[in-house]
Coordinates of N, CA and C and ligand atoms in Angstrom, one line a residue:
X1 N 107.0 52.4 144.5 CA 106.6 52.0 143.1 C 107.8 51.4 142.4
X2 N 107.5 50.3 141.7 CA 108.6 49.6 141.0 C 108.7 50.2 139.6
X3 N 109.9 50.5 139.2 CA 110.1 51.0 137.8 C 110.9 50.0 137.0
X4 N 110.3 49.7 135.9 CA 110.9 48.7 134.9 C 112.1 49.3 134.3
X5 N 113.3 48.6 134.5 CA 114.5 49.1 134.0 C 114.6 49.3 132.5
X6 N 113.8 48.4 131.8 CA 113.7 48.6 130.3 C 113.1 49.9 129.9
X7 N 112.0 50.3 130.7 CA 111.3 51.5 130.4 C 112.3 52.7 130.6
X8 N 113.0 52.6 131.7 CA 114.0 53.7 132.1 C 115.0 53.8 131.0
X9 N 115.5 52.7 130.6 CA 116.6 52.7 129.5 C 116.0 53.3 128.2
X10 N 114.8 52.9 127.9 CA 114.2 53.4 126.7 C 114.0 55.0 126.8
X11 N 113.6 55.4 127.9 CA 113.4 56.9 128.1 C 114.7 57.6 128.0
X12 N 115.8 57.0 128.6 CA 117.1 57.6 128.5 C 117.6 57.7 127.1
X13 N 117.3 56.6 126.4 CA 117.8 56.5 124.9 C 117.0 57.6 124.1
X14 N 115.7 57.7 124.4 CA 114.9 58.7 123.7 C 115.4 60.1 123.9
X15 N 115.8 60.4 125.2 CA 116.3 61.7 125.6 C 117.6 62.0 124.9
X16 N 118.5 60.9 124.9 CA 119.8 61.1 124.2 C 119.6 61.4 122.8
X17 N 118.7 60.7 122.1 CA 118.5 60.8 120.7 C 118.0 62.3 120.4
X18 N 117.1 62.7 121.2 CA 116.6 64.1 121.0 C 117.7 65.1 121.3
X19 N 118.5 64.9 122.3 CA 119.6 65.8 122.6 C 120.6 65.9 121.4
X20 N 120.9 64.7 120.9 CA 121.9 64.7 119.8 C 121.3 65.3 118.6
X21 N 120.1 64.9 118.2 CA 119.6 65.4 117.0 C 119.2 66.9 117.0
X22 N 118.8 67.4 118.2 CA 118.4 68.8 118.2 C 119.6 69.6 118.8
X23 N 120.7 69.0 119.1 CA 121.9 69.8 119.3 C 122.0 70.5 120.7
X24 N 121.1 70.1 121.6 CA 121.3 70.7 123.0 C 121.5 69.5 123.9
X25 N 122.5 69.5 124.6 CA 122.8 68.3 125.5 C 122.5 68.6 126.9
X26 N 121.6 67.8 127.5 CA 121.3 67.9 128.9 C 122.2 67.1 129.8
X27 N 122.9 66.1 129.2 CA 123.8 65.3 129.9 C 125.1 65.3 129.1
X28 N 126.3 65.2 129.8 CA 127.5 65.2 129.1 C 127.9 64.0 128.3
X29 N 127.3 63.8 127.2 CA 127.6 62.7 126.3 C 128.1 63.2 125.0
X30 N 129.0 62.4 124.4 CA 129.5 62.8 123.0 C 129.1 61.7 122.0
X31 N 128.2 62.1 121.1 CA 127.7 61.2 120.1 C 128.0 61.7 118.8
X32 N 128.1 60.9 117.7 CA 128.4 61.4 116.4 C 127.3 62.3 115.9
X33 N 127.7 63.2 115.0 CA 126.8 64.1 114.4 C 126.0 63.3 113.3
X34 N 124.7 63.7 113.1 CA 124.0 63.0 112.1 C 124.5 63.4 110.7
X35 N 124.5 62.5 109.8 CA 125.0 62.8 108.4 C 123.8 63.0 107.5
X36 N 123.6 64.2 106.9 CA 122.5 64.3 106.1 C 122.7 63.5 104.8
X37 N 121.6 62.9 104.3 CA 121.7 62.1 103.1 C 120.3 62.1 102.4
X38 N 120.3 62.0 101.1 CA 119.0 62.0 100.4 C 118.5 60.6 100.4
X39 N 119.3 59.6 100.7 CA 118.9 58.2 100.6 C 117.7 57.9 101.4
X40 N 116.8 57.1 100.8 CA 115.6 56.7 101.6 C 114.5 57.7 101.5
X41 N 114.6 58.8 100.8 CA 113.5 59.7 100.8 C 112.5 59.3 99.7
X42 N 111.3 59.5 100.0 CA 110.2 59.2 99.1 C 109.8 60.5 98.4
X43 N 110.3 60.7 97.2 CA 110.0 61.9 96.5 C 108.7 61.8 95.8
X44 N 107.6 62.0 96.4 CA 106.3 61.8 95.8 C 105.9 63.0 94.9
X45 N 106.5 64.2 95.2 CA 106.1 65.3 94.4 C 106.8 65.3 93.1
X46 N 106.0 65.4 92.0 CA 106.7 65.5 90.7 C 107.0 67.0 90.5
X47 N 108.3 67.2 90.3 CA 108.8 68.6 90.2 C 109.1 68.9 88.8
X48 N 108.2 69.6 88.2 CA 108.4 70.1 86.8 C 109.2 71.4 86.9
X49 N 110.4 71.5 86.2 CA 111.2 72.7 86.3 C 110.5 73.9 86.0
X50 N 109.5 73.8 85.1 CA 108.8 75.0 84.7 C 107.9 75.5 85.8
X51 N 107.3 74.5 86.5 CA 106.5 74.9 87.7 C 107.4 75.6 88.8
X52 N 108.5 75.0 89.0 CA 109.5 75.6 90.0 C 109.8 77.1 89.6
X53 N 110.1 77.3 88.3 CA 110.4 78.6 87.9 C 109.3 79.6 88.0
X54 N 108.1 79.1 87.7 CA 106.9 79.9 87.8 C 106.6 80.3 89.3
X55 N 106.7 79.3 90.2 CA 106.5 79.6 91.6 C 107.6 80.6 92.2
X56 N 108.8 80.3 91.7 CA 109.9 81.2 92.2 C 109.6 82.7 91.7
X57 N 109.2 82.8 90.5 CA 108.9 84.1 90.0 C 107.7 84.8 90.8
X58 N 106.7 84.0 91.1 CA 105.5 84.5 91.8 C 105.9 85.0 93.2
X59 N 106.8 84.2 93.8 CA 107.3 84.6 95.2 C 108.2 85.8 95.1
X60 N 109.0 85.9 94.1 CA 109.9 87.1 93.9 C 109.1 88.3 93.7
X61 N 108.0 88.2 92.9 CA 107.2 89.4 92.6 C 106.4 89.8 93.9
X62 N 106.0 88.9 94.7 CA 105.3 89.2 95.9 C 106.2 89.9 96.8
X63 N 107.4 89.5 96.9 CA 108.4 90.1 97.8 C 108.8 91.5 97.3
X64 N 109.2 91.6 96.0 CA 109.7 92.8 95.5 C 108.7 93.9 95.3
X65 N 107.5 93.5 94.8 CA 106.4 94.5 94.5 C 105.6 94.8 95.8
X66 N 105.4 93.9 96.7 CA 104.5 94.1 97.8 C 105.2 94.2 99.2
X67 N 105.9 93.2 99.5 CA 106.4 93.1 100.9 C 107.5 94.2 101.2
X68 N 108.5 94.3 100.3 CA 109.6 95.2 100.5 C 109.2 96.6 100.8
X69 N 108.2 97.1 100.1 CA 107.8 98.5 100.3 C 106.6 98.6 101.2
X70 N 106.2 97.6 101.8 CA 104.9 97.6 102.6 C 104.9 98.6 103.7
X71 N 103.8 99.3 103.8 CA 103.6 100.3 105.0 C 102.3 100.0 105.6
X72 N 101.8 98.8 105.5 CA 100.4 98.5 106.0 C 100.3 98.5 107.6
X73 N 101.5 98.4 108.3 CA 101.4 98.6 109.7 C 102.6 99.4 110.2
X74 N 102.6 99.8 111.5 CA 103.6 100.7 112.0 C 105.0 100.0 112.1
X75 N 105.1 98.7 111.9 CA 106.4 98.1 112.0 C 107.3 98.5 110.9
X76 N 106.7 99.1 109.8 CA 107.5 99.6 108.7 C 108.4 100.7 109.1
X77 N 108.0 101.4 110.2 CA 108.8 102.6 110.7 C 110.1 102.2 111.5
X78 N 110.1 101.0 112.0 CA 111.2 100.6 112.9 C 112.1 99.5 112.3
X79 N 111.6 98.9 111.2 CA 112.3 97.8 110.6 C 113.6 98.3 109.9
X80 N 114.6 97.4 109.8 CA 115.8 97.7 109.0 C 115.5 97.1 107.6
X81 N 115.2 95.8 107.6 CA 114.9 95.1 106.3 C 113.6 94.2 106.5
X82 N 112.8 94.1 105.5 CA 111.7 93.1 105.6 C 112.3 91.7 105.4
X83 N 111.6 90.7 106.0 CA 112.1 89.3 105.9 C 111.0 88.5 105.3
X84 N 111.2 88.2 104.0 CA 110.1 87.5 103.2 C 110.0 86.1 103.6
X85 N 111.1 85.4 103.7 CA 111.2 83.9 103.8 C 112.1 83.4 102.8
X86 N 112.5 82.1 103.0 CA 113.6 81.6 102.2 C 113.4 80.1 102.0
X87 N 113.8 79.6 100.9 CA 113.7 78.1 100.6 C 113.2 77.7 99.3
X88 N 112.8 76.5 99.2 CA 112.3 75.9 97.9 C 110.9 76.4 97.6
X89 N 110.7 77.0 96.4 CA 109.4 77.5 96.1 C 108.3 76.4 95.9
X90 N 108.8 75.1 95.8 CA 108.0 73.9 95.7 C 108.1 73.1 97.0
X91 N 108.5 73.6 98.1 CA 108.7 72.8 99.3 C 107.5 72.0 99.7
X92 N 107.8 70.8 100.1 CA 106.7 69.9 100.6 C 106.3 70.4 102.1
X93 N 107.3 71.0 102.7 CA 107.2 71.3 104.1 C 107.6 72.8 104.4
X94 N 106.7 73.5 105.0 CA 106.9 74.9 105.3 C 106.9 75.1 106.8
X95 N 107.9 75.8 107.3 CA 108.0 76.2 108.7 C 107.5 77.6 108.8
X96 N 106.6 77.9 109.7 CA 106.1 79.3 109.9 C 106.5 79.7 111.4
X97 N 107.3 80.7 111.5 CA 107.7 81.3 112.8 C 106.9 82.5 113.1
X98 N 107.4 83.3 114.0 CA 106.6 84.4 114.5 C 106.9 85.7 113.8
X99 N 108.1 86.2 113.9 CA 108.5 87.5 113.3 C 110.0 87.5 113.3
X100 N 110.6 88.4 112.4 CA 112.1 88.5 112.5 C 112.6 89.0 113.8
X101 N 113.8 88.6 114.2 CA 114.4 89.1 115.4 C 115.5 90.0 115.0
X102 N 116.5 90.3 115.9 CA 117.5 91.3 115.6 C 118.4 90.9 114.4
X103 N 118.8 89.7 114.3 CA 119.7 89.3 113.2 C 119.0 89.2 111.9
X104 N 117.7 88.7 111.9 CA 117.0 88.6 110.7 C 116.6 90.0 110.2
X105 N 116.3 90.9 111.0 CA 116.1 92.3 110.6 C 117.3 93.0 110.0
X106 N 118.4 92.7 110.5 CA 119.7 93.2 109.9 C 120.0 92.6 108.5
X107 N 119.8 91.3 108.4 CA 120.2 90.6 107.2 C 119.1 90.4 106.2
X108 N 117.8 90.5 106.6 CA 116.7 90.3 105.7 C 116.5 88.9 105.4
X109 N 117.0 88.0 106.2 CA 116.8 86.5 106.0 C 116.2 85.9 107.2
X110 N 115.2 85.0 107.0 CA 114.5 84.4 108.1 C 115.4 83.3 108.9
X111 N 115.2 83.3 110.2 CA 115.8 82.3 111.0 C 117.3 82.2 110.8
X112 N 118.1 83.2 111.0 CA 119.5 83.1 110.9 C 120.2 83.4 112.3
X113 N 119.5 83.8 113.3 CA 120.1 84.0 114.6 C 120.2 82.7 115.4
X114 N 120.3 82.8 116.7 CA 120.5 81.6 117.5 C 119.3 80.6 117.4
X115 N 118.1 81.2 117.4 CA 116.9 80.3 117.3 C 117.0 79.7 115.9
X116 N 117.4 80.5 114.9 CA 117.5 80.0 113.5 C 118.5 78.9 113.4
X117 N 119.6 79.0 114.1 CA 120.6 77.9 114.0 C 120.0 76.6 114.6
X118 N 119.2 76.7 115.7 CA 118.6 75.5 116.2 C 117.6 75.0 115.2
X119 N 116.8 75.9 114.6 CA 115.9 75.4 113.6 C 116.6 74.6 112.5
X120 N 117.7 75.2 112.1 CA 118.5 74.5 111.0 C 118.9 73.1 111.4
X121 N 119.3 73.0 112.7 CA 119.7 71.6 113.2 C 118.5 70.7 113.2
X122 N 117.3 71.2 113.6 CA 116.1 70.4 113.6 C 115.8 69.9 112.2
X123 N 116.0 70.8 111.2 CA 115.7 70.4 109.8 C 116.7 69.3 109.4
X124 N 118.0 69.5 109.7 CA 119.0 68.5 109.3 C 118.7 67.2 110.0
X125 N 118.3 67.2 111.3 CA 117.9 66.0 112.0 C 116.8 65.2 111.3
X126 N 116.0 66.0 110.6 CA 114.9 65.3 109.9 C 115.4 64.7 108.6
X127 N 116.6 65.0 108.2 CA 117.2 64.4 107.0 C 117.0 65.4 105.8
X128 N 116.7 66.7 106.2 CA 116.5 67.7 105.1 C 117.5 68.8 105.2
X129 N 117.4 69.7 104.3 CA 118.3 70.9 104.4 C 117.4 72.2 104.4
X130 N 117.9 73.3 104.7 CA 117.1 74.5 104.7 C 116.7 74.8 103.2
X131 N 117.5 74.4 102.3 CA 117.1 74.7 100.9 C 116.0 73.8 100.4
X132 N 115.7 72.7 101.1 CA 114.6 71.8 100.6 C 113.3 72.1 101.3
X133 N 113.3 73.0 102.3 CA 112.0 73.4 102.9 C 111.8 74.9 102.6
X134 N 110.7 75.4 103.1 CA 110.6 76.9 103.1 C 110.4 77.4 104.5
X135 N 111.0 78.5 104.8 CA 111.0 79.0 106.2 C 110.5 80.5 106.1
X136 N 109.5 80.8 106.9 CA 109.0 82.1 106.9 C 108.4 82.5 108.2
X137 N 107.8 83.6 108.3 CA 107.2 84.1 109.6 C 105.8 84.7 109.3
X138 N 105.0 84.8 110.4 CA 103.7 85.4 110.3 C 103.9 86.9 110.0
X139 N 104.8 87.6 110.7 CA 105.1 89.0 110.3 C 106.4 89.1 109.5
X140 N 106.5 90.0 108.6 CA 107.6 90.2 107.8 C 108.6 91.3 108.3
X141 N 108.2 92.0 109.3 CA 109.0 93.0 109.9 C 109.2 92.8 111.4
X142 N 110.3 93.2 111.9 CA 110.6 92.9 113.3 C 109.8 93.9 114.3
X143 N 109.1 93.3 115.3 CA 108.5 94.1 116.3 C 109.7 94.7 117.2
X144 N 109.6 96.0 117.6 CA 110.6 96.5 118.4 C 110.9 95.7 119.7
X145 N 112.2 95.5 120.0 CA 112.6 94.7 121.2 C 111.9 93.3 121.2
X146 N 111.6 92.8 120.0 CA 111.1 91.4 119.9 C 109.8 91.2 120.7
X147 N 109.0 92.3 120.9 CA 107.7 92.1 121.6 C 106.8 91.2 120.8
X148 N 105.8 90.7 121.4 CA 104.8 89.8 120.7 C 104.1 90.6 119.6
X149 N 103.8 89.9 118.5 CA 103.0 90.5 117.4 C 101.7 91.0 117.9
X150 N 101.2 92.1 117.4 CA 99.9 92.6 117.9 C 98.8 92.2 116.8
X151 N 97.6 92.2 117.3 CA 96.5 91.6 116.5 C 96.4 92.4 115.1
X152 N 96.6 93.7 115.2 CA 96.4 94.5 114.0 C 97.6 94.3 113.0
X153 N 98.7 94.0 113.5 CA 99.9 93.6 112.7 C 99.7 92.3 112.0
X154 N 99.2 91.3 112.7 CA 98.9 90.0 112.1 C 97.8 90.1 111.1
X155 N 96.8 90.9 111.3 CA 95.8 91.2 110.3 C 96.3 91.8 109.1
X156 N 97.2 92.8 109.2 CA 97.8 93.5 108.1 C 98.7 92.6 107.3
X157 N 99.5 91.8 108.0 CA 100.6 91.0 107.3 C 100.1 89.6 106.9
X158 N 99.0 89.1 107.5 CA 98.5 87.8 107.2 C 98.4 87.4 105.8
X159 N 97.8 88.4 105.0 CA 97.6 88.0 103.5 C 98.9 87.7 102.8
X160 N 100.0 88.2 103.2 CA 101.3 87.8 102.6 C 101.6 86.3 102.8
X161 N 101.4 85.9 104.1 CA 101.7 84.5 104.4 C 100.7 83.6 103.6
X162 N 99.4 84.0 103.6 CA 98.4 83.2 102.8 C 98.8 83.1 101.4
X163 N 99.3 84.2 100.8 CA 99.7 84.2 99.4 C 100.9 83.3 99.2
X164 N 101.9 83.3 100.1 CA 103.0 82.5 100.0 C 102.6 81.0 100.0
X165 N 101.7 80.7 100.9 CA 101.3 79.3 101.0 C 100.5 78.8 99.8
X166 N 99.7 79.8 99.2 CA 98.9 79.5 98.0 C 99.9 79.2 96.9
X167 N 101.0 79.9 96.8 CA 102.0 79.7 95.7 C 102.8 78.4 95.9
X168 N 103.3 78.2 97.1 CA 104.1 77.0 97.4 C 103.3 75.7 97.4
X169 N 102.1 75.8 97.9 CA 101.2 74.6 98.0 C 101.9 73.4 98.7
X170 N 102.4 73.7 100.0 CA 103.1 72.6 100.7 C 102.1 71.5 101.1
X171 N 102.7 70.3 101.4 CA 101.9 69.2 101.9 C 101.7 69.2 103.4
X172 N 102.7 69.8 104.1 CA 102.6 69.9 105.6 C 103.1 71.3 106.0
X173 N 102.6 71.8 107.1 CA 103.1 73.0 107.8 C 103.5 72.7 109.2
X174 N 104.6 73.3 109.6 CA 104.9 73.3 111.0 C 104.8 74.7 111.6
X175 N 103.9 74.9 112.6 CA 103.7 76.2 113.2 C 104.7 76.3 114.4
X176 N 105.6 77.2 114.3 CA 106.6 77.3 115.4 C 106.1 78.4 116.4
X177 N 105.6 77.9 117.6 CA 105.2 78.8 118.6 C 103.8 79.3 118.5
X178 N 103.3 79.9 119.6 CA 101.9 80.3 119.7 C 101.4 81.2 118.6
X179 N 102.1 82.3 118.3 CA 101.5 83.3 117.3 C 101.3 82.6 115.9
X180 N 102.2 81.7 115.5 CA 102.1 81.0 114.2 C 100.9 80.1 114.3
X181 N 100.8 79.3 115.4 CA 99.7 78.3 115.5 C 98.4 79.0 115.6
X182 N 98.3 80.1 116.3 CA 97.0 80.8 116.5 C 96.6 81.4 115.1
X183 N 97.6 81.9 114.4 CA 97.3 82.6 113.1 C 96.8 81.6 112.1
X184 N 97.6 80.5 112.0 CA 97.3 79.5 110.9 C 96.0 78.7 111.3
X185 N 95.8 78.4 112.5 CA 94.7 77.5 112.9 C 93.5 78.3 113.5
X186 N 93.6 79.6 113.5 CA 92.5 80.4 114.0 C 91.9 80.0 115.3
X187 N 92.8 79.8 116.3 CA 92.4 79.3 117.6 C 93.0 80.1 118.7
X188 N 92.5 80.0 119.9 CA 93.1 80.7 121.0 C 93.8 79.7 121.9
X189 N 93.7 78.5 121.6 CA 94.3 77.4 122.5 C 95.8 77.6 122.6
X190 N 96.3 77.1 123.7 CA 97.8 77.3 124.0 C 98.6 76.3 123.2
X191 N 99.8 76.6 122.9 CA 100.7 75.7 122.1 C 100.9 74.3 122.8
X192 N 100.9 74.4 124.1 CA 101.0 73.1 124.9 C 99.8 72.2 124.7
X193 N 98.7 72.8 124.5 CA 97.4 72.0 124.2 C 97.4 71.6 122.7
X194 N 97.9 72.4 121.8 CA 97.8 72.1 120.4 C 98.8 71.1 119.9
X195 N 100.0 71.2 120.5 CA 101.1 70.4 119.9 C 100.9 68.9 120.1
X196 N 101.6 68.1 119.3 CA 101.5 66.6 119.5 C 100.5 66.0 118.5
X197 N 99.8 66.7 117.8 CA 98.9 66.2 116.8 C 98.6 67.1 115.6
X198 N 98.2 66.6 114.5 CA 98.0 67.5 113.4 C 96.6 68.2 113.5
X199 N 96.7 69.4 113.0 CA 95.5 70.2 112.9 C 95.3 70.6 111.4
X200 N 94.3 71.3 111.0 CA 94.1 71.6 109.6 C 94.2 73.1 109.4
X201 N 95.0 73.5 108.4 CA 95.1 74.9 107.9 C 94.2 75.0 106.7
X202 N 93.3 75.9 106.7 CA 92.4 76.1 105.5 C 92.9 77.3 104.7
X203 N 93.4 77.0 103.5 CA 93.8 78.2 102.7 C 92.6 79.1 102.4
X204 N 92.9 80.4 102.3 CA 91.8 81.3 102.1 C 91.2 81.1 100.7
X205 N 90.0 81.6 100.5 CA 89.3 81.4 99.2 C 88.7 80.0 99.2
X206 N 88.1 79.7 98.0 CA 87.4 78.4 97.9 C 88.4 77.3 97.5
X207 N 89.4 77.6 96.8 CA 90.3 76.6 96.3 C 91.2 76.0 97.4
X208 N 91.7 74.8 97.2 CA 92.7 74.2 98.0 C 92.1 73.4 99.2
X209 N 92.7 72.2 99.4 CA 92.3 71.4 100.4 C 93.0 71.8 101.7
X210 N 92.5 71.4 102.9 CA 93.2 71.7 104.1 C 94.6 71.1 104.2
X211 N 95.5 71.8 104.8 CA 96.9 71.4 104.9 C 97.2 70.9 106.3
X212 N 97.6 69.7 106.5 CA 97.9 69.2 107.8 C 99.0 70.1 108.5
X213 N 98.8 70.5 109.7 CA 99.6 71.5 110.4 C 100.0 71.0 111.7
X214 N 101.3 70.9 112.0 CA 101.8 70.5 113.3 C 102.3 71.7 114.1
X215 N 101.6 72.1 115.2 CA 102.1 73.1 116.0 C 103.1 72.5 117.0
X216 N 104.2 73.3 117.2 CA 105.2 72.8 118.2 C 105.9 74.0 118.8
X217 N 106.7 73.8 119.8 CA 107.4 74.9 120.5 C 108.3 75.6 119.6
X218 N 108.5 76.9 119.7 CA 109.4 77.7 119.0 C 110.8 77.4 119.4
X219 N 111.8 77.4 118.5 CA 113.2 77.1 118.9 C 113.7 78.1 119.9
X220 N 113.2 79.3 119.9 CA 113.7 80.3 120.9 C 113.2 79.8 122.3
X221 N 112.0 79.2 122.4 CA 111.5 78.7 123.7 C 112.4 77.5 124.1
X222 N 112.8 76.7 123.1 CA 113.6 75.5 123.4 C 115.0 75.9 123.9
X223 N 115.5 77.0 123.4 CA 116.8 77.5 123.9 C 116.7 77.8 125.4
X224 N 115.5 78.3 125.8 CA 115.3 78.7 127.3 C 114.8 77.5 128.1
X225 N 114.2 76.5 127.4 CA 113.7 75.3 128.1 C 114.1 74.0 127.4
X226 N 115.4 73.7 127.5 CA 115.9 72.5 126.7 C 115.2 71.2 127.1
X227 N 114.6 71.2 128.3 CA 113.9 70.0 128.7 C 112.7 69.6 127.8
X228 N 112.3 70.6 127.0 CA 111.1 70.3 126.1 C 111.5 69.8 124.7
X229 N 112.8 69.6 124.5 CA 113.2 69.3 123.1 C 112.7 67.9 122.7
X230 N 112.5 67.0 123.6 CA 112.0 65.7 123.3 C 110.6 65.8 122.7
X231 N 109.8 66.7 123.2 CA 108.4 66.8 122.7 C 108.5 67.4 121.3
X232 N 109.4 68.3 121.0 CA 109.5 68.9 119.7 C 109.9 67.8 118.7
X233 N 110.9 67.0 119.2 CA 111.4 65.9 118.3 C 110.3 64.9 118.0
X234 N 109.4 64.6 119.0 CA 108.2 63.8 118.7 C 107.3 64.4 117.6
X235 N 107.1 65.7 117.8 CA 106.2 66.4 116.8 C 106.8 66.3 115.4
X236 N 108.1 66.5 115.3 CA 108.8 66.5 114.0 C 108.8 65.1 113.4
X237 N 108.9 64.1 114.3 CA 108.9 62.7 113.8 C 107.5 62.4 113.2
X238 N 106.4 63.0 113.7 CA 105.1 62.8 113.1 C 105.1 63.4 111.7
X239 N 105.7 64.6 111.6 CA 105.8 65.3 110.3 C 106.6 64.4 109.3
X240 N 107.7 63.8 109.8 CA 108.5 63.0 108.9 C 107.7 61.8 108.5
X241 N 107.0 61.2 109.4 CA 106.1 60.0 109.0 C 105.2 60.4 107.9
X242 N 104.5 61.5 108.1 CA 103.5 61.9 107.1 C 104.2 62.2 105.7
X243 N 105.4 62.6 105.7 CA 106.1 62.9 104.4 C 106.9 61.7 104.0
X244 N 106.9 60.6 104.7 CA 107.7 59.4 104.3 C 109.2 59.6 104.5
X245 N 109.6 60.4 105.4 CA 111.0 60.6 105.7 C 111.5 59.8 106.9
X246 N 112.8 59.4 106.8 CA 113.4 58.7 107.9 C 114.6 59.6 108.3
X247 N 114.9 59.6 109.7 CA 116.1 60.4 110.1 C 117.3 59.9 109.4
X248 N 118.4 60.7 109.1 CA 119.5 60.3 108.4 C 120.2 59.0 108.9
X249 N 120.3 58.8 110.2 CA 121.0 57.7 110.8 C 120.2 56.4 110.8
X250 N 118.9 56.5 110.4 CA 118.0 55.4 110.5 C 117.8 54.8 109.0
X251 N 118.3 55.6 108.1 CA 118.0 55.2 106.7 C 118.6 53.8 106.4
X252 N 117.8 53.0 105.7 CA 118.2 51.6 105.5 C 119.1 51.4 104.3
X253 N 119.1 52.3 103.4 CA 119.9 52.0 102.2 C 120.9 53.1 101.9
Ligands
LIG301 N1 112.2 83.9 115.4 C1 111.2 83.8 114.5 O1 110.1 83.6 114.8 N2 111.5 84.0 113.3 C2 112.8 84.3 112.8 O2 113.0 84.5 111.6 C3 113.8 84.4 113.8 C4 113.5 84.2 115.1
LIG302 FE1 103.8 95.3 106.0 FE2 103.8 93.1 107.4 FE3 105.9 94.8 107.6 FE4 103.5 95.4 108.7 S1 104.8 93.7 109.3 S2 104.8 96.7 107.4 S3 102.1 94.5 107.2 S4 105.2 93.7 105.7

């Protein structure tokens, strides 16, 4: 079979770009780090400081009055700290992970361990910062030994995630890994089948339009399977297109 050298070159370039932007290198190349910049962003959301303060207060109340003292499932017995989520109360983009791990359980902050550091790099590669998005999980307490969330735990904890999303009103969601995708999209399909296109998250209750949701591989899975990072970068590029964002090194002005 004849292989077009242009196609090979393009594939190699795409691989290198994903390697560099997502911070895992499959080939020994040294390329400059992306420089985050606000230039070229289309800020379509009108952010009224009063609205930001109101949403911040609603999130704080949900955390302090409900989540921190929650005993709705058995994970309350083994957790060190609850992990509410972190970021902009008016974020256009919300990342939803699975559940706190060891480091998150100790610190009470979402995505701060190894997988979290990779997620942070992914966010920076998109031209954003952790402070400009919101990052949370389906479960607010760590399952012992990081086992998969159980159906009754997701059922008990789900309303907190729903409430967070009602308050934040994001334009786009990224579901990191199968438990997040299955919970948000109410499906049993595998993440490999779901990723690569937008699905719709329907906020509970009658109010609220469907929110476009991109399922993709969890950063912890990417740490074990770095060959899949190109797919994640493709998914994130679709999210950036929807939000009118360009990667930092491609910005034109
Ligand atoms: N994995 C997750 O799903 N969430 C975290 O906060 C950390 C690791
Ligand atoms: Fe409550 Fe959720 Fe923690 Fe279970 S995982 S105790 S439902 S906050």
